[in-house]
Coordinates of C-alpha atoms and ligand atoms in Angstrom, one line a residue:
M1291 CA -12.5 -22.3 7.8
Q1292 CA -11.6 -19.8 5.1
E1293 CA -13.5 -16.5 5.7
K1294 CA -15.2 -15.2 2.5
V1295 CA -17.3 -12.2 1.4
K1296 CA -20.2 -12.2 -1.1
V1297 CA -20.3 -9.7 -3.9
I1298 CA -23.8 -9.4 -5.5
I1299 CA -23.9 -7.8 -9.0
G1300 CA -27.3 -8.0 -10.6
D1301 CA -28.5 -11.6 -10.4
K1302 CA -24.9 -12.8 -10.0
T1303 CA -23.3 -13.6 -6.6
I1304 CA -19.7 -14.4 -6.2
E1305 CA -17.6 -15.2 -3.2
L1306 CA -14.2 -13.7 -2.6
P1307 CA -11.7 -15.0 0.0
V1308 CA -10.6 -12.9 3.0
I1309 CA -6.9 -12.7 3.9
I1310 CA -6.2 -12.2 7.6
G1311 CA -2.9 -10.8 8.7
S1312 CA -0.9 -11.9 11.8
E1313 CA -2.2 -8.8 13.7
G1314 CA -5.8 -9.5 12.7
E1315 CA -6.0 -7.1 9.7
K1316 CA -8.5 -8.3 7.1
A1317 CA -8.4 -7.8 3.3
I1318 CA -10.8 -9.0 0.6
D1319 CA -8.7 -10.8 -2.0
I1320 CA -10.0 -9.3 -5.3
T1321 CA -7.5 -11.2 -7.6
A1322 CA -10.4 -12.9 -9.3
L1323 CA -12.9 -10.0 -9.3
R1324 CA -12.5 -8.8 -12.9
Q1325 CA -12.3 -12.3 -14.4
Q1326 CA -15.5 -13.3 -12.5
T1327 CA -17.5 -10.1 -12.8
G1328 CA -15.9 -7.8 -15.4
Y1329 CA -15.7 -5.2 -12.6
I1330 CA -12.6 -3.6 -11.1
T1331 CA -12.3 -1.5 -7.9
L1332 CA -11.4 2.2 -7.9
D1333 CA -9.4 3.8 -5.0
P1334 CA -7.6 7.0 -5.8
G1335 CA -4.5 7.3 -3.5
F1336 CA -5.0 3.6 -2.6
A1337 CA -6.2 4.6 0.9
N1338 CA -8.3 1.3 1.0
T1339 CA -6.1 -0.9 -1.2
G1340 CA -3.4 -3.3 -0.1
S1341 CA -0.6 -3.8 -2.7
C1342 CA 1.0 -6.8 -1.1
V1343 CA 1.3 -9.0 2.0
S1344 CA 4.4 -8.1 4.0
S1345 CA 6.2 -9.4 7.1
I1346 CA 8.6 -6.5 7.5
T1347 CA 6.8 -3.6 9.3
F1348 CA 3.6 -3.4 11.2
M1349 CA 1.7 -0.1 11.8
D1350 CA -1.5 0.4 13.7
G1351 CA -2.6 3.9 12.7
E1352 CA -5.4 4.1 15.3
K1353 CA -3.2 3.0 18.3
G1354 CA 0.1 4.7 17.0
V1355 CA 2.0 1.4 16.9
L1356 CA 5.1 0.8 14.8
R1357 CA 7.2 -2.4 14.8
Y1358 CA 10.1 -3.6 12.6
R1359 CA 10.0 -7.4 12.3
G1360 CA 7.8 -7.4 15.4
I1361 CA 10.1 -5.3 17.5
P1362 CA 8.6 -2.0 18.8
V1363 CA 10.4 1.0 17.3
E1364 CA 10.6 2.4 20.9
Q1365 CA 12.9 -0.5 21.9
L1366 CA 15.0 -0.2 18.8
A1367 CA 15.5 3.6 19.3
E1368 CA 16.5 2.9 22.9
N1369 CA 18.8 -0.1 22.5
S1370 CA 19.8 -0.6 18.8
T1371 CA 21.9 1.2 16.2
F1372 CA 21.0 2.1 12.7
V1373 CA 23.3 -0.5 11.2
E1374 CA 21.8 -3.2 13.4
T1375 CA 18.3 -2.1 12.6
A1376 CA 19.1 -2.1 8.9
Y1377 CA 20.3 -5.7 9.2
L1378 CA 17.1 -6.6 11.1
L1379 CA 14.9 -5.1 8.4
I1380 CA 16.8 -6.7 5.5
N1381 CA 17.5 -10.1 7.0
G1382 CA 14.4 -10.4 9.2
V1383 CA 16.3 -11.1 12.4
L1384 CA 18.7 -9.2 14.7
P1385 CA 22.3 -10.1 13.9
T1386 CA 24.5 -12.1 16.2
K1387 CA 27.7 -10.3 17.3
K1388 CA 29.7 -12.0 14.6
E1389 CA 27.1 -11.2 11.9
L1390 CA 27.0 -7.6 13.0
E1391 CA 30.8 -7.4 12.9
R1392 CA 30.8 -8.9 9.4
F1393 CA 28.1 -6.5 8.2
S1394 CA 29.8 -3.5 9.6
A1395 CA 33.1 -4.6 8.0
L1396 CA 31.4 -5.0 4.6
L1397 CA 29.8 -1.5 5.0
N1398 CA 33.3 -0.2 5.7
Q1399 CA 34.8 -2.0 2.7
H1400 CA 32.3 -0.5 0.4
S1401 CA 32.2 3.0 1.9
L1402 CA 34.3 4.7 -0.8
V1403 CA 32.8 5.9 -4.0
H1404 CA 34.4 5.8 -7.5
E1405 CA 36.8 8.8 -7.8
D1406 CA 35.1 9.7 -11.1
M1407 CA 31.9 10.5 -9.2
K1408 CA 33.6 13.5 -7.7
I1409 CA 34.0 15.0 -11.2
F1410 CA 30.3 14.1 -11.8
Y1411 CA 29.3 16.0 -8.7
Q1412 CA 31.6 18.9 -9.5
N1413 CA 29.9 19.4 -12.9
Y1414 CA 26.4 19.0 -11.6
P1415 CA 24.5 22.4 -11.9
R1416 CA 25.4 24.4 -8.8
H1417 CA 22.6 25.1 -6.3
S1418 CA 20.8 22.0 -7.4
H1419 CA 18.6 20.5 -4.7
P1420 CA 20.5 17.6 -2.9
M1421 CA 17.6 15.2 -3.5
G1422 CA 17.8 15.8 -7.3
I1423 CA 21.5 15.2 -7.1
L1424 CA 21.1 12.1 -4.9
S1425 CA 18.5 10.5 -7.2
S1426 CA 20.7 11.1 -10.3
M1427 CA 23.8 9.8 -8.6
V1428 CA 22.2 6.7 -7.2
N1429 CA 21.0 5.9 -10.7
A1430 CA 24.5 6.4 -11.9
L1431 CA 25.9 3.8 -9.5
R1432 CA 24.9 1.1 -11.9
S1433 CA 27.2 2.7 -14.5
F1434 CA 30.1 3.0 -12.0
Y1435 CA 29.5 -0.5 -10.6
P1436 CA 28.2 -2.6 -13.5
E1437 CA 26.8 -6.1 -13.0
L1438 CA 29.7 -8.7 -13.0
P1439 CA 28.9 -11.6 -15.3
T1440 CA 30.8 -13.9 -12.9
S1441 CA 28.6 -13.1 -9.8
S1442 CA 25.4 -15.0 -9.1
A1443 CA 22.1 -13.1 -8.8
E1444 CA 22.3 -13.4 -5.0
E1445 CA 25.9 -12.2 -4.8
E1446 CA 25.0 -9.3 -7.1
I1447 CA 22.0 -8.3 -4.8
N1448 CA 24.1 -8.6 -1.6
I1449 CA 26.9 -6.4 -2.9
T1450 CA 24.4 -3.9 -4.3
V1451 CA 22.6 -3.7 -0.9
T1452 CA 25.9 -3.1 0.9
R1453 CA 27.1 -0.5 -1.6
L1454 CA 23.8 1.4 -1.4
I1455 CA 23.7 1.5 2.4
S1456 CA 27.3 2.5 2.7
K1457 CA 28.0 4.6 -0.4
V1458 CA 24.8 6.7 -0.3
R1459 CA 25.9 8.0 3.1
T1460 CA 29.3 8.9 1.7
M1461 CA 27.8 10.5 -1.4
A1462 CA 25.5 12.7 0.7
A1463 CA 28.5 14.0 2.7
M1464 CA 30.6 14.4 -0.4
S1465 CA 27.8 16.3 -2.1
Y1466 CA 27.7 18.7 0.8
K1467 CA 31.4 19.3 0.9
I1468 CA 31.6 19.9 -2.9
S1469 CA 28.6 22.3 -2.7
R1470 CA 30.6 24.3 -0.1
G1471 CA 33.8 24.2 -2.1
H1472 CA 35.4 22.2 0.7
K1473 CA 37.8 19.4 0.6
V1474 CA 36.0 16.0 0.5
V1475 CA 36.6 14.0 3.7
Y1476 CA 37.0 10.2 3.2
P1477 CA 35.4 7.6 5.5
H1478 CA 37.7 6.4 8.4
P1479 CA 37.8 2.6 8.9
E1480 CA 37.8 2.9 12.7
L1481 CA 34.7 5.1 12.9
D1482 CA 31.2 3.5 13.1
Y1483 CA 28.5 4.3 10.5
C1484 CA 27.0 7.4 12.1
S1485 CA 30.3 8.8 13.4
N1486 CA 31.8 8.4 10.0
F1487 CA 28.9 10.4 8.4
L1488 CA 29.3 13.3 10.9
N1489 CA 33.1 13.3 10.4
M1490 CA 32.7 13.3 6.6
M1491 CA 30.3 16.2 6.9
F1492 CA 32.1 18.4 9.3
E1493 CA 35.8 17.5 9.6
N1494 CA 38.1 20.0 7.9
P1495 CA 41.8 20.5 7.7
V1496 CA 42.0 23.6 9.8
K1497 CA 39.4 22.7 12.4
P1498 CA 39.3 19.1 13.6
Y1499 CA 35.8 18.0 14.3
E1500 CA 34.9 16.6 17.7
I1501 CA 32.4 13.7 17.3
K1502 CA 30.0 14.1 20.3
K1503 CA 28.5 10.9 21.6
E1504 CA 25.2 12.7 22.0
F1505 CA 25.2 13.6 18.3
V1506 CA 26.0 9.9 17.4
K1507 CA 23.1 8.7 19.6
A1508 CA 20.7 11.2 18.1
L1509 CA 21.7 10.3 14.6
N1510 CA 21.2 6.6 15.2
V1511 CA 17.8 7.3 16.7
F1512 CA 16.9 9.6 13.8
W1513 CA 17.8 7.0 11.1
I1514 CA 16.2 4.1 13.1
L1515 CA 12.9 6.0 13.2
H1516 CA 13.1 6.6 9.4
A1517 CA 14.2 3.1 8.4
D1518 CA 10.9 1.7 7.2
H1519 CA 7.2 2.5 7.2
E1520 CA 5.4 -0.3 5.2
Q1521 CA 3.8 0.7 1.9
N1522 CA 4.3 4.5 2.0
C1523 CA 4.6 6.6 -1.2
S1524 CA 8.3 6.2 -1.8
T1525 CA 8.4 2.5 -0.8
S1526 CA 5.5 1.8 -3.2
A1527 CA 7.6 3.6 -5.9
V1528 CA 10.5 1.3 -5.3
R1529 CA 8.3 -1.8 -5.4
L1530 CA 6.5 -0.5 -8.5
V1531 CA 9.7 0.4 -10.5
G1532 CA 11.4 -2.7 -9.2
S1533 CA 8.6 -4.9 -10.4
A1534 CA 9.6 -4.1 -14.0
R1535 CA 12.9 -6.1 -13.1
V1536 CA 15.1 -3.0 -13.4
N1537 CA 18.3 -2.9 -11.4
L1538 CA 18.0 -2.0 -7.7
Y1539 CA 19.9 1.3 -8.0
A1540 CA 17.3 2.5 -10.5
A1541 CA 14.4 1.4 -8.2
I1542 CA 16.0 3.2 -5.2
S1543 CA 16.5 6.3 -7.4
A1544 CA 12.7 6.3 -8.0
G1545 CA 12.1 6.1 -4.3
I1546 CA 14.4 9.1 -3.7
S1547 CA 12.4 11.1 -6.2
A1548 CA 9.1 10.2 -4.6
L1549 CA 10.4 11.0 -1.1
W1550 CA 11.5 14.5 -2.3
G1551 CA 7.9 15.6 -2.5
P1552 CA 6.7 18.1 0.2
L1553 CA 3.7 15.9 1.0
H1554 CA 6.1 13.0 1.8
G1555 CA 9.8 13.2 2.9
G1556 CA 10.2 16.8 1.8
A1557 CA 7.9 17.8 4.7
N1558 CA 10.8 17.9 7.2
Q1559 CA 12.4 20.7 5.2
A1560 CA 9.1 22.4 4.7
V1561 CA 8.4 22.4 8.5
I1562 CA 11.6 24.2 9.2
E1563 CA 11.0 26.8 6.5
M1564 CA 7.5 27.3 8.0
L1565 CA 9.0 27.7 11.5
K1566 CA 11.6 30.1 10.2
Q1567 CA 8.9 32.2 8.5
I1568 CA 7.0 32.5 11.8
H1569 CA 10.3 33.3 13.7
A1570 CA 11.2 36.0 11.1
G1571 CA 7.8 37.6 12.0
G1572 CA 6.4 36.8 8.6
E1573 CA 3.5 34.8 10.0
K1574 CA 1.9 34.3 13.5
V1575 CA 1.2 30.8 14.9
S1576 CA -2.5 31.6 15.0
R1577 CA -2.5 32.8 11.4
I1578 CA -0.6 29.6 10.3
V1579 CA -3.2 27.4 12.0
E1580 CA -6.1 29.4 10.4
R1581 CA -4.5 29.2 6.9
A1582 CA -4.1 25.4 7.4
K1583 CA -7.9 25.2 8.2
D1584 CA -8.9 27.3 5.2
R1585 CA -9.9 25.0 2.4
K1586 CA -9.5 27.8 -0.1
D1587 CA -5.9 28.1 0.9
P1588 CA -3.6 25.3 -0.5
F1589 CA -1.4 25.8 2.6
R1590 CA -1.2 22.8 4.9
L1591 CA 0.4 22.5 8.3
M1592 CA 3.6 20.8 7.4
G1593 CA 4.6 18.0 9.8
F1594 CA 1.0 17.4 10.7
G1595 CA -1.4 14.7 9.5
H1596 CA -0.8 11.2 8.2
R1597 CA -2.5 8.8 5.8
V1598 CA -2.3 6.0 8.4
Y1599 CA -1.7 7.5 11.8
K1600 CA -4.9 9.0 13.1
T1601 CA -3.2 9.7 16.4
Y1602 CA 0.3 10.9 17.5
D1603 CA 3.0 9.4 15.2
P1604 CA 5.0 7.2 17.6
R1605 CA 8.2 8.4 15.9
A1606 CA 7.3 12.0 16.6
K1607 CA 7.1 11.3 20.3
I1608 CA 10.6 9.7 20.3
I1609 CA 12.1 12.5 18.1
K1610 CA 10.6 15.1 20.4
K1611 CA 12.2 13.4 23.4
T1612 CA 15.5 13.1 21.5
C1613 CA 15.2 16.8 20.6
D1614 CA 14.7 17.9 24.2
S1615 CA 17.5 15.7 25.6
L1616 CA 20.0 16.7 22.8
L1617 CA 19.4 20.5 23.2
D1618 CA 19.4 20.3 27.1
T1619 CA 22.6 18.2 27.2
L1620 CA 24.4 20.5 24.9
H1621 CA 22.8 23.7 26.3
I1622 CA 21.5 24.6 22.8
S1623 CA 18.4 26.7 22.7
D1624 CA 16.6 26.8 19.3
P1625 CA 13.8 29.4 19.0
L1626 CA 12.2 27.2 16.3
L1627 CA 11.7 24.5 18.9
D1628 CA 9.7 26.9 21.1
I1629 CA 7.6 27.9 18.1
A1630 CA 7.1 24.2 17.1
R1631 CA 5.9 23.5 20.7
E1632 CA 3.5 26.5 20.6
L1633 CA 2.2 25.5 17.1
E1634 CA 1.6 21.9 18.4
E1635 CA -0.2 23.1 21.5
V1636 CA -2.5 25.4 19.4
A1637 CA -3.2 22.8 16.7
L1638 CA -3.9 19.9 19.1
H1639 CA -6.6 22.0 20.9
D1640 CA -8.2 23.2 17.6
Q1641 CA -11.5 21.5 16.7
Y1642 CA -10.6 21.3 13.0
F1643 CA -7.4 19.3 13.8
I1644 CA -9.2 17.2 16.4
D1645 CA -12.0 16.4 13.9
H1646 CA -9.6 15.6 11.2
N1647 CA -7.3 13.5 13.4
L1648 CA -4.4 15.6 12.6
Y1649 CA -1.3 15.1 14.9
P1650 CA 2.4 15.7 14.5
N1651 CA 4.1 13.2 12.3
V1652 CA 7.8 12.2 12.1
D1653 CA 8.7 15.3 10.2
F1654 CA 7.4 17.9 12.7
Y1655 CA 10.3 17.8 15.2
S1656 CA 12.9 15.9 13.1
G1657 CA 14.2 19.1 11.5
I1658 CA 15.1 20.6 15.0
V1659 CA 17.3 17.6 15.7
L1660 CA 19.0 17.9 12.3
R1661 CA 19.6 21.6 12.9
A1662 CA 21.2 20.8 16.3
L1663 CA 23.5 18.4 14.5
G1664 CA 24.5 21.1 12.0
I1665 CA 22.8 19.6 9.0
P1666 CA 21.8 22.2 6.4
T1667 CA 18.1 22.5 5.8
N1668 CA 18.2 21.5 2.2
M1669 CA 19.8 18.2 3.2
F1670 CA 17.0 17.2 5.6
T1671 CA 15.2 15.0 3.1
V1672 CA 18.5 13.4 2.1
M1673 CA 18.9 12.4 5.7
F1674 CA 15.4 10.9 5.6
A1675 CA 16.5 9.0 2.4
I1676 CA 19.6 7.6 4.0
G1677 CA 17.5 6.3 6.9
R1678 CA 14.8 4.8 4.6
L1679 CA 17.3 2.9 2.4
P1680 CA 17.2 -0.3 4.5
G1681 CA 13.4 -0.2 4.4
W1682 CA 13.3 0.3 0.6
I1683 CA 15.8 -2.5 0.1
A1684 CA 13.9 -4.9 2.5
Q1685 CA 10.6 -4.2 0.8
W1686 CA 12.1 -4.5 -2.7
K1687 CA 13.8 -7.8 -1.7
E1688 CA 10.5 -9.1 -0.3
G1689 CA 8.8 -8.4 -3.6
A1690 CA 11.7 -9.9 -5.6
D1691 CA 11.8 -13.0 -3.5
D1692 CA 8.1 -13.7 -4.1
P1693 CA 7.9 -16.5 -6.6
K1694 CA 4.7 -14.8 -7.9
W1695 CA 6.5 -11.4 -8.2
K1696 CA 4.1 -9.5 -10.5
L1697 CA 4.6 -6.4 -12.6
Y1698 CA 2.7 -3.5 -11.0
R1699 CA 0.1 -2.5 -13.6
P1700 CA -3.1 -0.9 -12.1
R1701 CA -6.2 -0.6 -14.2
Q1702 CA -8.5 2.5 -14.7
V1703 CA -12.0 3.6 -15.4
Y1704 CA -12.0 5.4 -18.7
T1705 CA -14.1 8.6 -18.9
G1706 CA -12.8 10.1 -22.1
P1707 CA -14.5 10.4 -25.6
T1708 CA -16.0 7.2 -27.1
T1709 CA -14.9 6.3 -30.7
T1710 CA -14.2 9.4 -32.6
D1711 CA -13.1 9.7 -36.3
Y1712 CA -9.9 11.4 -37.4
V1713 CA -10.5 14.8 -39.0
G1714 CA -8.0 16.1 -41.6
I1715 CA -6.2 19.3 -40.8
D1716 CA -8.1 21.2 -43.6
K1717 CA -11.5 20.3 -42.1
R1718 CA -10.6 21.5 -38.6
G1719 CA -11.9 24.8 -37.3
Ligands
LIG166 C1 5.6 11.2 5.6 O1 2.9 7.3 4.3 C2 3.9 7.3 5.2 O2 4.1 6.5 6.0 C3 4.7 8.6 5.1 C4 5.8 8.8 6.1 C5 6.9 7.7 6.0 O3 7.6 7.4 7.0 O4 7.1 7.2 4.9 O5 5.2 8.7 7.4 C6 6.5 10.1 6.0 O6 5.4 11.5 4.5 C7 4.8 11.9 6.7 C8 3.8 13.0 6.2 C9 4.6 14.3 5.8 N1 3.8 15.2 5.1 C10 3.4 16.3 5.7 O7 3.6 16.6 6.9 C11 2.6 17.3 4.8 C12 1.4 17.8 5.5 N2 0.4 16.7 5.7 C13 -0.6 16.5 4.7 O8 -0.4 17.0 3.4 C14 -1.4 15.2 4.8 O9 -1.7 15.0 6.1 C15 -0.8 13.9 4.2 C16 -0.5 14.1 2.8 C17 0.4 13.5 5.0 C18 -1.9 12.8 4.4 O10 -3.0 13.3 3.8 P1 -4.2 12.3 3.2 O11 -4.2 11.1 4.0 O12 -4.0 12.2 1.7 O13 -5.5 13.0 3.6 P2 -6.1 14.2 2.8 O14 -5.1 15.0 2.1 O15 -7.3 13.7 2.0 O16 -6.7 15.1 4.0 C19 -7.9 14.7 4.7 C20 -8.4 16.0 5.3 C21 -8.5 17.1 4.3 O17 -9.5 18.0 4.7 P3 -11.1 17.9 4.1 O18 -10.9 18.2 2.6 O19 -11.5 16.4 4.3 O20 -11.9 18.8 4.9 O21 -7.5 16.5 6.3 C22 -7.0 17.8 5.9 C23 -7.2 17.9 4.4 O22 -7.4 19.2 4.0 N3 -5.5 17.8 6.2 C24 -4.8 18.8 6.6 C25 -3.5 18.4 6.7 N4 -3.4 17.1 6.4 C26 -4.7 16.7 6.1 N5 -5.2 20.1 6.8 C27 -4.3 21.0 7.2 N6 -3.0 20.6 7.4 C28 -2.6 19.4 7.2 N7 -1.3 19.0 7.4

C-alpha cells in the first residue's frame, strides 16, 4: 500500500506520495506540490531536500555507515584497490578478473596526455593553486580530445570515463613536476595505477624512486575512501552542470571547482595549515578550540563536523589507522600527528562539540597520510579530486541514464521590490 502524507493548506487538503529507500529512508515526493497548491518548499543548503534517488552510495549519518554499491567501505579499504573500487562504483558490480584486467589495460592505454598540454601547463601563471589548474585543464580535455562523429554516444562516454580516470592522475603529477621545473615523468605500462602515480610524482633522473608497498597500500586506501559520498557539494555540482547536457569534462571541471572550497575538499589542506600554525607556536590547541566555539569568530575547526555524519566519520577512523600503521612501519614521526591527536582529544570532550555533534571527518587525518607520502600540501585537494572522480562519474552516469533526466532548476521565494517604474537619469538624486 503506497504510503502518503497529507498537506493541509487553508481549506484544501492534498495527499503526496512517500518514497521509501532500500534502507528504509523516507521522502515526501513533492513533484506535484506547486501544480496542486501553488506552494514551493524552501531549504537553504538543501539539508532536508533529496535531489534524486540513487543506488550508488549509502550513508547513515547517525550510525557512521558508508557503503559503495552495498559493500561497506571498511571491507573495500581492507581488500580492494582504487581501480577495482572505481569499476564497482561506475558499473555497479565488482569486476571479474578478466574485466579488471581489461579495465586496467584501458587505463594504461589512455594514461598519456596530449603533448601540447605540457605547453599549456608551462604557460599557466606560476604559483597558481593546483585545483585552479586542474579545473581548467580538465575542461580543456574536450578541446584536446574532441567528440568523434563516428563513435556512438556509449562509446564516447566510455572513452571519456577512461580518459578522465587515467589522465587526471597523469595531469596532477605532470603539473607538480612542471611547477618544480623538473622533467616530466611518463607513466610506465608495467606499473599499477597507484605505483604509477607515485613514480610520476617522485622519480627523477639522478635519484631513482623506490616505490614502497606501504605507500601504494596507503594511497589505495586514501583514494578508496574518497571515491564517492552520495550527494555532497561537488557531486551535486557535477549532476547540476551535467543536467544541462554539457560534455562530461565540463561537468567534472565544475565538480573540481566546488571541491576546492575550504568547507568541502579544501579542508584537508586547511587542516594541515592549522596544525602547522599550532606547531609553529602561533596558536595553542586550547585557543584553537576556543576560537572554533566563538560564534563571533568565523574560524572553524577544520576537519571537524559534517552535514550528514553526526558521529565519527567512518573514513576518518580508517585514515587514522592507516596513518598510524604507515608512520610506525616507516619509523616516521610527524609532530603534526601528535597535535592532531591532542586537538581531537580536547574537542571530543568539549561540551560545545558534543552538543553540536562535531567529530573528525575524512579531512582531519588525511593530510598526515599525504605528508608521509611526500605530497605537497597545496596538492592535497587534487588528491581528493583524483579519488572522487569515479564517484562523480558514477553519479553523473546515473543521472544521464535516467530516461526522465531533468535539467536542475530550483525555484526561489522572491523578497525584492514589487513593481517599480524606471526613473530617467535626470530625475535621479
Ligand atoms: C567534506 O558532504 C560531504 O559528504 C562532504 C565530504 C565528501 O566526502 O564529499 O564528506 C567531504 O567536505 C568534509 C567536510 C570538510 N569541511 C571541514 O572540515 C570544514 C569545517 N567543517 C564545517 O565548516 C562544517 O562542519 C561543515 C561545512 C562541514 C558542515 O556544516 P553544516 O552542516 O553546514 O552545519 P552548520 O555550518 O550550519 O553548523 C551547525 C553548527 C553551527 O553552530 P550554531 O550556529 O548552530 O551554534 O555547528 C557549528 C556551526 O558554527 N559548526 C562548527 C563546525 N562545524 C559546524 N563549529 C566549529 N567548528 C566546526 N568545524
